[in-house]
C-alpha cells in the first residue's frame, strides 16, 4: 500500500480543507493509499510529533469549514529554518533532514498545498529527489500557471458584500468610504469586488494612481448629484512615483513584508482635496476566514482529486492548475516563474473604465 503525505503552507485560505478532503477521499477510495497529514506547514516536516493519519472518516464534515485542519505557517522554510541554540536564534538549512524523514516514514509522495512561497520550497525539495506534487493556493489569485486559485472567489464575495453594506451607510451620511482590500502585489480582489460592489474608484498595484485624479472624480460626482463615493484600494496600490505602503518587513523570521496602510493615506488625502467626510475600512483577514463559496469548494475538490491522479501517474515535480474548464498540470519549475498581475490595457480594467470607474490615471 502506498503512503502519501500532505501539508498546507503559507497563509490560510478558504478551500484548504476541501482540498485535504479531496486528497484523502480519492487516495483512499480510488487508489487505496494511506494519507499522513503534516501539521503547521513545513514545521510538520521538521519538528517531531507533528503528523496525523488522515482517513475518510476523520475528514468528514470539513468541506465547508474555513482555515486548515492541519494548521499552517508562513514562516517555516526548511532551507532557512529558524532554530534557537543556547538561547541564540540562528537560521539553518535543514532540508537534508526533511528528505531523510520523508524516506524514513516510507512516503511515496508529498502533496504541498500552498502559494508561491510554499511551491518554491516544494520545487527545491523536488530537485533534491523528493517526490513532490503541488496544489496552488491563494486568495490573491496571483499564480500565473492557473486561471484561478481557490479562495479567490470567496474573498471577492466577502469584499463585495462589505461594499454593499458600506454603500448604504455612505449614502445615508453623504460620505466617501475608502476600503482597503488584500491581494499583495496583484489587484485582482480589488478589481473584481470593486466592479461587483459598484465602486466609483478602484486603485490597484498595477496602475499607479494620481491622487488629484481621484479627488477630481469624487468632486465631479458630487457636482452631478452623487453625494457618496466608494473607493476600493488594494493594499499594494501606490501613487505615481511613490512606493508600496509597508506595515513591517519580515516579521518574526517571516520572509515577506506585510503590506497595509495605503487605505488610510488615500483617505487622509481625499479629506484634504474634497469637502467630503471620509471614513476608512480595512477589511483585512475577514477576506480569508470562514467558509469557502461553492465555486471554491468545487475547485478545491477537483484539485485534491487531480493531485492524487498525478501521484498515481508518477508525475512528480508538477502542480495541478485550472485552464479554462479543464484541470491540467504544469511543472513546478514553470509555475513558480511568474506572478499573474492585472493587465492594465485590456479585459476587466477596460470594462470598468467603459462604465466610468476611475483607476486614478
Ligand atoms: O497572500 C494572502 C494574503 O492574505 C495577502 O493578501 C496579504 O497581504 C497577506 O496574505 C497577509 O498575510 P498575514 O496573514 O501574514 O498578515
Coordinates of C-alpha atoms and ligand atoms in Angstrom, one line a residue:
X1 CA 0.0 0.0 0.0
X2 CA 1.3 3.4 -1.0
X3 CA 1.6 6.2 1.6
X4 CA 1.4 9.8 0.8
X5 CA 1.9 13.0 2.9
X6 CA 0.1 16.2 2.7
X7 CA 0.7 19.7 4.2
X8 CA -0.8 23.2 3.9
X9 CA 1.8 26.0 3.8
X10 CA 1.6 29.8 3.8
X11 CA -1.4 31.9 4.8
X12 CA -4.7 30.0 5.3
X13 CA -7.3 30.3 2.5
X14 CA -10.9 29.2 2.2
X15 CA -11.0 25.8 0.5
X16 CA -7.8 24.2 2.0
X17 CA -9.9 21.7 4.0
X18 CA -11.9 20.9 0.8
X19 CA -8.6 20.0 -0.9
X20 CA -7.4 17.9 2.0
X21 CA -10.7 16.1 1.9
X22 CA -10.4 15.6 -1.8
X23 CA -6.9 14.2 -1.5
X24 CA -7.8 11.8 1.4
X25 CA -11.1 10.5 -0.1
X26 CA -9.6 10.0 -3.6
X27 CA -6.3 8.5 -2.2
X28 CA -8.3 6.1 -0.1
X29 CA -11.3 5.2 -2.2
X30 CA -9.8 5.3 -5.7
X31 CA -6.3 4.2 -5.1
X32 CA -6.2 2.6 -1.6
X33 CA -3.4 4.8 -0.5
X34 CA -2.7 5.7 3.1
X35 CA -2.5 9.5 3.9
X36 CA -0.4 11.2 6.6
X37 CA -1.0 14.9 7.4
X38 CA 1.8 17.2 8.5
X39 CA 0.8 19.9 10.9
X40 CA 1.7 23.6 10.8
X41 CA 3.1 23.7 7.2
X42 CA 6.7 22.8 6.7
X43 CA 7.2 22.8 10.5
X44 CA 5.4 19.4 10.4
X45 CA 8.2 18.1 8.3
X46 CA 11.0 19.4 10.5
X47 CA 9.7 19.0 14.1
X48 CA 8.8 15.7 15.7
X49 CA 5.3 14.7 16.7
X50 CA 3.5 16.8 14.1
X51 CA 1.9 14.1 12.0
X52 CA -1.5 12.5 12.0
X53 CA -3.2 9.9 9.9
X54 CA -5.9 11.1 7.7
X55 CA -8.8 8.9 6.7
X56 CA -12.2 9.5 5.0
X57 CA -13.7 9.2 8.5
X58 CA -11.6 11.9 10.1
X59 CA -12.0 14.4 7.2
X60 CA -15.8 14.0 7.4
X61 CA -17.6 17.4 7.7
X62 CA -14.6 19.6 6.8
X63 CA -15.7 20.6 3.3
X64 CA -17.4 23.8 4.3
X65 CA -15.0 24.8 7.1
X66 CA -12.5 27.6 6.6
X67 CA -8.8 27.6 7.6
X68 CA -7.0 24.2 7.6
X69 CA -7.4 21.3 9.9
X70 CA -3.7 20.7 9.6
X71 CA -2.7 24.2 10.6
X72 CA -0.2 26.2 8.6
X73 CA 2.8 28.5 8.8
X74 CA 4.1 31.2 6.5
X75 CA 7.5 31.3 8.3
X76 CA 8.7 27.6 8.3
X77 CA 11.1 27.1 5.4
X78 CA 13.4 24.0 5.7
X79 CA 16.0 25.8 3.6
X80 CA 16.1 28.8 6.0
X81 CA 14.9 27.3 9.3
X82 CA 15.0 29.4 12.4
X83 CA 16.4 27.4 15.4
X84 CA 17.3 28.5 18.9
X85 CA 20.5 27.1 20.3
X86 CA 21.7 28.1 23.8
X87 CA 19.2 31.0 23.8
X88 CA 20.6 32.3 20.5
X89 CA 18.5 32.1 17.4
X90 CA 20.1 31.2 14.0
X91 CA 18.9 30.2 10.6
X92 CA 19.9 26.8 9.3
X93 CA 19.3 24.7 6.2
X94 CA 17.5 21.5 7.5
X95 CA 16.3 20.3 4.0
X96 CA 18.5 17.2 4.1
X97 CA 16.9 16.2 7.4
X98 CA 13.5 16.7 5.9
X99 CA 14.4 14.4 2.9
X100 CA 15.6 11.8 5.3
X101 CA 12.4 12.0 7.4
X102 CA 10.3 11.6 4.3
X103 CA 12.3 8.4 3.4
X104 CA 12.2 7.0 6.9
X105 CA 8.5 7.5 7.0
X106 CA 8.2 5.5 3.8
X107 CA 6.3 8.2 1.9
X108 CA 5.8 7.6 -1.8
X109 CA 4.8 11.2 -2.4
X110 CA 4.3 14.6 -0.7
X111 CA 1.4 16.9 -1.6
X112 CA 2.2 20.6 -0.9
X113 CA -0.8 22.8 -0.9
X114 CA 0.5 26.4 -0.9
X115 CA 1.1 29.8 -2.5
X116 CA 4.2 30.9 -4.4
X117 CA 6.5 30.7 -1.3
X118 CA 5.5 27.1 -0.5
X119 CA 5.6 26.0 -4.1
X120 CA 9.1 27.3 -4.4
X121 CA 10.1 25.2 -1.3
X122 CA 8.3 22.2 -2.9
X123 CA 10.3 22.7 -6.1
X124 CA 13.6 22.8 -4.2
X125 CA 12.7 19.6 -2.3
X126 CA 11.8 18.0 -5.6
X127 CA 15.2 19.0 -7.0
X128 CA 16.7 17.1 -4.0
X129 CA 14.9 13.9 -5.0
X130 CA 11.7 14.3 -3.0
X131 CA 8.5 13.0 -4.9
X132 CA 6.6 16.3 -4.5
X133 CA 3.3 17.4 -6.2
X134 CA 1.7 20.7 -5.7
X135 CA -1.7 22.4 -5.4
X136 CA -1.8 26.2 -5.9
X137 CA -3.5 28.2 -3.1
X138 CA -4.0 31.9 -2.5
X139 CA -6.9 34.4 -2.2
X140 CA -4.7 36.8 -4.2
X141 CA -5.1 34.8 -7.4
X142 CA -1.6 35.9 -8.5
X143 CA -0.3 32.5 -9.7
X144 CA 0.3 32.7 -13.4
X145 CA 0.1 29.0 -14.1
X146 CA -3.6 28.7 -13.2
X147 CA -6.6 30.7 -14.4
X148 CA -7.8 30.9 -10.9
X149 CA -6.9 29.7 -7.4
X150 CA -9.4 28.5 -4.8
X151 CA -10.1 31.1 -2.1
X152 CA -10.1 34.0 -4.5
X153 CA -13.8 33.8 -5.4
X154 CA -14.7 33.6 -1.7
X155 CA -12.5 36.6 -0.9
X156 CA -14.3 38.5 -3.7
X157 CA -17.7 37.5 -2.4
X158 CA -16.8 38.7 1.1
X159 CA -15.4 42.0 -0.1
X160 CA -18.4 42.6 -2.4
X161 CA -20.8 42.1 0.5
X162 CA -18.7 44.6 2.5
X163 CA -19.0 47.1 -0.3
X164 CA -22.8 46.6 -0.5
X165 CA -23.0 47.3 3.2
X166 CA -20.8 50.4 3.0
X167 CA -22.9 51.8 0.2
X168 CA -25.9 52.2 2.4
X169 CA -24.1 53.9 5.2
X170 CA -22.1 56.1 2.7
X171 CA -25.4 57.2 1.1
X172 CA -27.0 58.0 4.4
X173 CA -24.2 60.2 5.6
X174 CA -23.0 61.6 2.2
X175 CA -19.6 60.2 2.8
X176 CA -16.6 58.9 0.9
X177 CA -15.9 55.3 2.1
X178 CA -12.4 54.1 1.4
X179 CA -12.0 50.3 1.6
X180 CA -8.5 48.7 1.8
X181 CA -8.5 45.1 0.4
X182 CA -5.9 42.4 0.4
X183 CA -4.1 41.0 -2.7
X184 CA -0.4 41.8 -2.1
X185 CA 1.2 42.9 -5.4
X186 CA -1.8 42.0 -7.6
X187 CA -5.1 43.9 -7.8
X188 CA -7.4 41.0 -8.6
X189 CA -9.5 41.1 -5.4
X190 CA -9.9 44.9 -5.5
X191 CA -10.7 44.9 -9.2
X192 CA -13.3 42.2 -9.2
X193 CA -15.0 43.1 -5.9
X194 CA -14.8 46.8 -6.9
X195 CA -16.7 46.2 -10.1
X196 CA -19.2 43.7 -8.4
X197 CA -19.7 46.1 -5.5
X198 CA -20.3 49.3 -7.6
X199 CA -17.2 51.2 -6.6
X200 CA -16.6 54.5 -8.4
X201 CA -12.8 54.4 -7.9
X202 CA -10.5 51.3 -7.8
X203 CA -6.8 51.7 -7.0
X204 CA -4.7 48.7 -7.8
X205 CA -0.9 48.0 -7.7
X206 CA -0.7 47.6 -11.5
X207 CA -1.9 51.2 -12.1
X208 CA 0.0 53.8 -10.0
X209 CA -2.6 56.5 -9.1
X210 CA -2.6 60.2 -9.2
X211 CA -4.5 61.4 -6.1
X212 CA -5.6 64.6 -7.9
X213 CA -7.5 62.5 -10.4
X214 CA -9.1 60.6 -7.5
X215 CA -10.3 63.8 -5.9
X216 CA -11.4 65.2 -9.3
X217 CA -13.6 62.1 -9.8
X218 CA -15.1 62.5 -6.3
X219 CA -15.7 66.2 -6.8
X220 CA -17.3 65.7 -10.2
X221 CA -19.5 63.0 -8.9
X222 CA -20.7 65.4 -6.2
X223 CA -21.4 68.2 -8.8
X224 CA -23.5 65.7 -10.8
X225 CA -25.5 64.7 -7.7
X226 CA -23.7 61.7 -6.3
X227 CA -23.3 62.6 -2.6
X228 CA -21.3 59.5 -1.7
X229 CA -18.5 57.5 -3.2
X230 CA -16.9 54.1 -2.7
X231 CA -13.2 54.0 -3.2
X232 CA -11.6 50.5 -3.3
X233 CA -7.9 50.5 -2.6
X234 CA -5.8 47.4 -3.0
X235 CA -3.2 47.0 -0.2
X236 CA -0.4 47.1 -2.8
X237 CA -1.6 50.2 -4.6
X238 CA 0.9 53.0 -4.9
X239 CA 0.9 56.7 -6.1
X240 CA 2.6 57.7 -9.3
X241 CA 6.3 58.0 -8.4
X242 CA 5.7 56.5 -4.9
X243 CA 6.3 53.2 -3.2
X244 CA 4.0 50.5 -1.8
X245 CA 2.9 51.1 1.8
X246 CA 4.6 48.6 4.0
X247 CA 3.5 47.9 7.6
X248 CA 6.6 46.0 8.5
X249 CA 9.3 44.0 6.8
X250 CA 9.9 40.3 7.6
X251 CA 8.1 39.7 10.9
X252 CA 9.3 37.1 13.4
X253 CA 11.5 35.4 10.9
X254 CA 8.9 35.5 8.1
X255 CA 10.3 36.1 4.7
X256 CA 7.7 38.5 3.3
X257 CA 6.9 42.1 4.2
X258 CA 3.4 42.9 5.4
X259 CA 1.6 45.4 3.2
X260 CA -1.0 47.9 4.5
X261 CA -1.8 51.5 5.4
X262 CA -2.5 52.8 1.9
X263 CA -6.2 53.0 2.6
X264 CA -5.7 55.4 5.5
X265 CA -3.2 57.5 3.4
X266 CA -5.7 57.7 0.5
X267 CA -8.5 58.6 2.9
X268 CA -6.5 61.4 4.5
X269 CA -5.6 62.8 1.1
X270 CA -9.2 62.7 -0.1
X271 CA -10.2 64.6 3.1
X272 CA -7.8 67.4 2.1
X273 CA -8.8 67.8 -1.5
X274 CA -12.6 67.4 -1.2
X275 CA -15.0 68.9 1.2
X276 CA -16.5 65.5 2.0
X277 CA -16.3 63.5 5.2
X278 CA -14.2 60.3 4.7
X279 CA -14.2 57.0 6.5
X280 CA -11.7 54.2 6.0
X281 CA -12.4 50.5 6.4
X282 CA -9.5 47.9 6.3
X283 CA -11.2 44.6 5.6
X284 CA -8.1 42.5 6.5
X285 CA -8.3 38.9 7.3
X286 CA -12.1 38.8 7.1
X287 CA -11.4 38.2 3.4
X288 CA -9.5 35.0 4.3
X289 CA -11.5 33.5 7.1
X290 CA -14.6 31.3 7.1
X291 CA -16.4 29.1 4.7
X292 CA -15.4 28.7 1.0
X293 CA -18.1 29.6 -1.6
X294 CA -19.5 26.8 -3.8
X295 CA -17.1 27.6 -6.6
X296 CA -14.1 27.3 -4.3
X297 CA -15.4 24.0 -2.8
X298 CA -15.7 22.5 -6.2
X299 CA -12.3 23.8 -7.5
X300 CA -10.6 22.6 -4.3
X301 CA -12.2 19.2 -4.6
X302 CA -11.1 18.9 -8.3
X303 CA -7.5 19.9 -7.3
X304 CA -7.5 17.4 -4.5
X305 CA -8.6 14.6 -6.7
X306 CA -6.3 15.6 -9.6
X307 CA -3.2 15.9 -7.5
X308 CA -3.6 12.2 -6.4
X309 CA -4.0 11.3 -10.0
X310 CA -0.6 13.0 -10.6
X311 CA 0.9 10.8 -7.9
X312 CA -0.6 7.6 -9.4
X313 CA 0.9 8.7 -12.8
X314 CA 4.3 9.4 -11.1
X315 CA 4.2 13.0 -12.4
X316 CA 6.3 14.3 -9.6
X317 CA 7.5 17.9 -9.6
X318 CA 4.2 19.0 -11.1
X319 CA 1.3 21.1 -9.9
X320 CA -2.4 20.9 -10.7
X321 CA -3.9 24.0 -12.4
X322 CA -7.2 25.2 -14.0
X323 CA -7.1 26.1 -17.7
X324 CA -10.5 27.1 -18.9
X325 CA -12.8 24.4 -17.7
X326 CA -10.1 21.7 -17.5
X327 CA -7.9 20.7 -14.7
X328 CA -4.4 20.3 -16.1
X329 CA -0.9 20.1 -14.6
X330 CA 2.4 22.1 -15.1
X331 CA 6.0 21.6 -14.0
X332 CA 6.6 23.4 -10.6
X333 CA 9.7 24.9 -12.2
X334 CA 7.4 26.7 -14.7
X335 CA 4.7 27.5 -12.3
X336 CA 6.9 29.5 -9.9
X337 CA 8.4 31.7 -12.6
X338 CA 5.9 34.5 -12.9
X339 CA 3.3 36.2 -10.9
X340 CA -0.1 36.9 -12.5
X341 CA -0.9 40.6 -12.4
X342 CA -3.9 42.5 -13.7
X343 CA -3.4 43.6 -17.4
X344 CA -4.0 47.3 -17.5
X345 CA -5.0 47.9 -21.1
X346 CA -7.5 45.1 -21.7
X347 CA -10.1 42.9 -20.1
X348 CA -11.8 43.9 -16.8
X349 CA -9.8 47.2 -16.4
X350 CA -11.2 48.4 -19.8
X351 CA -14.7 47.1 -19.0
X352 CA -14.6 49.1 -15.7
X353 CA -13.3 52.3 -17.4
X354 CA -16.1 51.9 -20.0
X355 CA -18.7 52.3 -17.2
X356 CA -16.9 55.3 -15.7
X357 CA -14.9 53.6 -12.9
X358 CA -11.7 55.6 -12.3
X359 CA -8.3 54.0 -11.6
X360 CA -6.8 57.3 -10.7
X361 CA -4.9 57.6 -14.0
Ligands
LIG1 O1 -1.4 36.1 0.4 C1 -2.6 36.2 1.1 C2 -2.6 37.4 2.0 O2 -3.8 37.4 2.7 C3 -2.3 38.7 1.3 O3 -3.4 39.2 0.6 C4 -1.9 39.5 2.4 O4 -1.0 40.6 2.1 C5 -1.1 38.6 3.3 O5 -1.6 37.3 3.0 C6 -1.3 38.8 4.8 O6 -0.5 37.9 5.5 P1 -0.6 37.7 7.0 O7 -1.7 36.8 7.3 O8 0.7 37.0 7.3 O9 -0.8 39.0 7.7

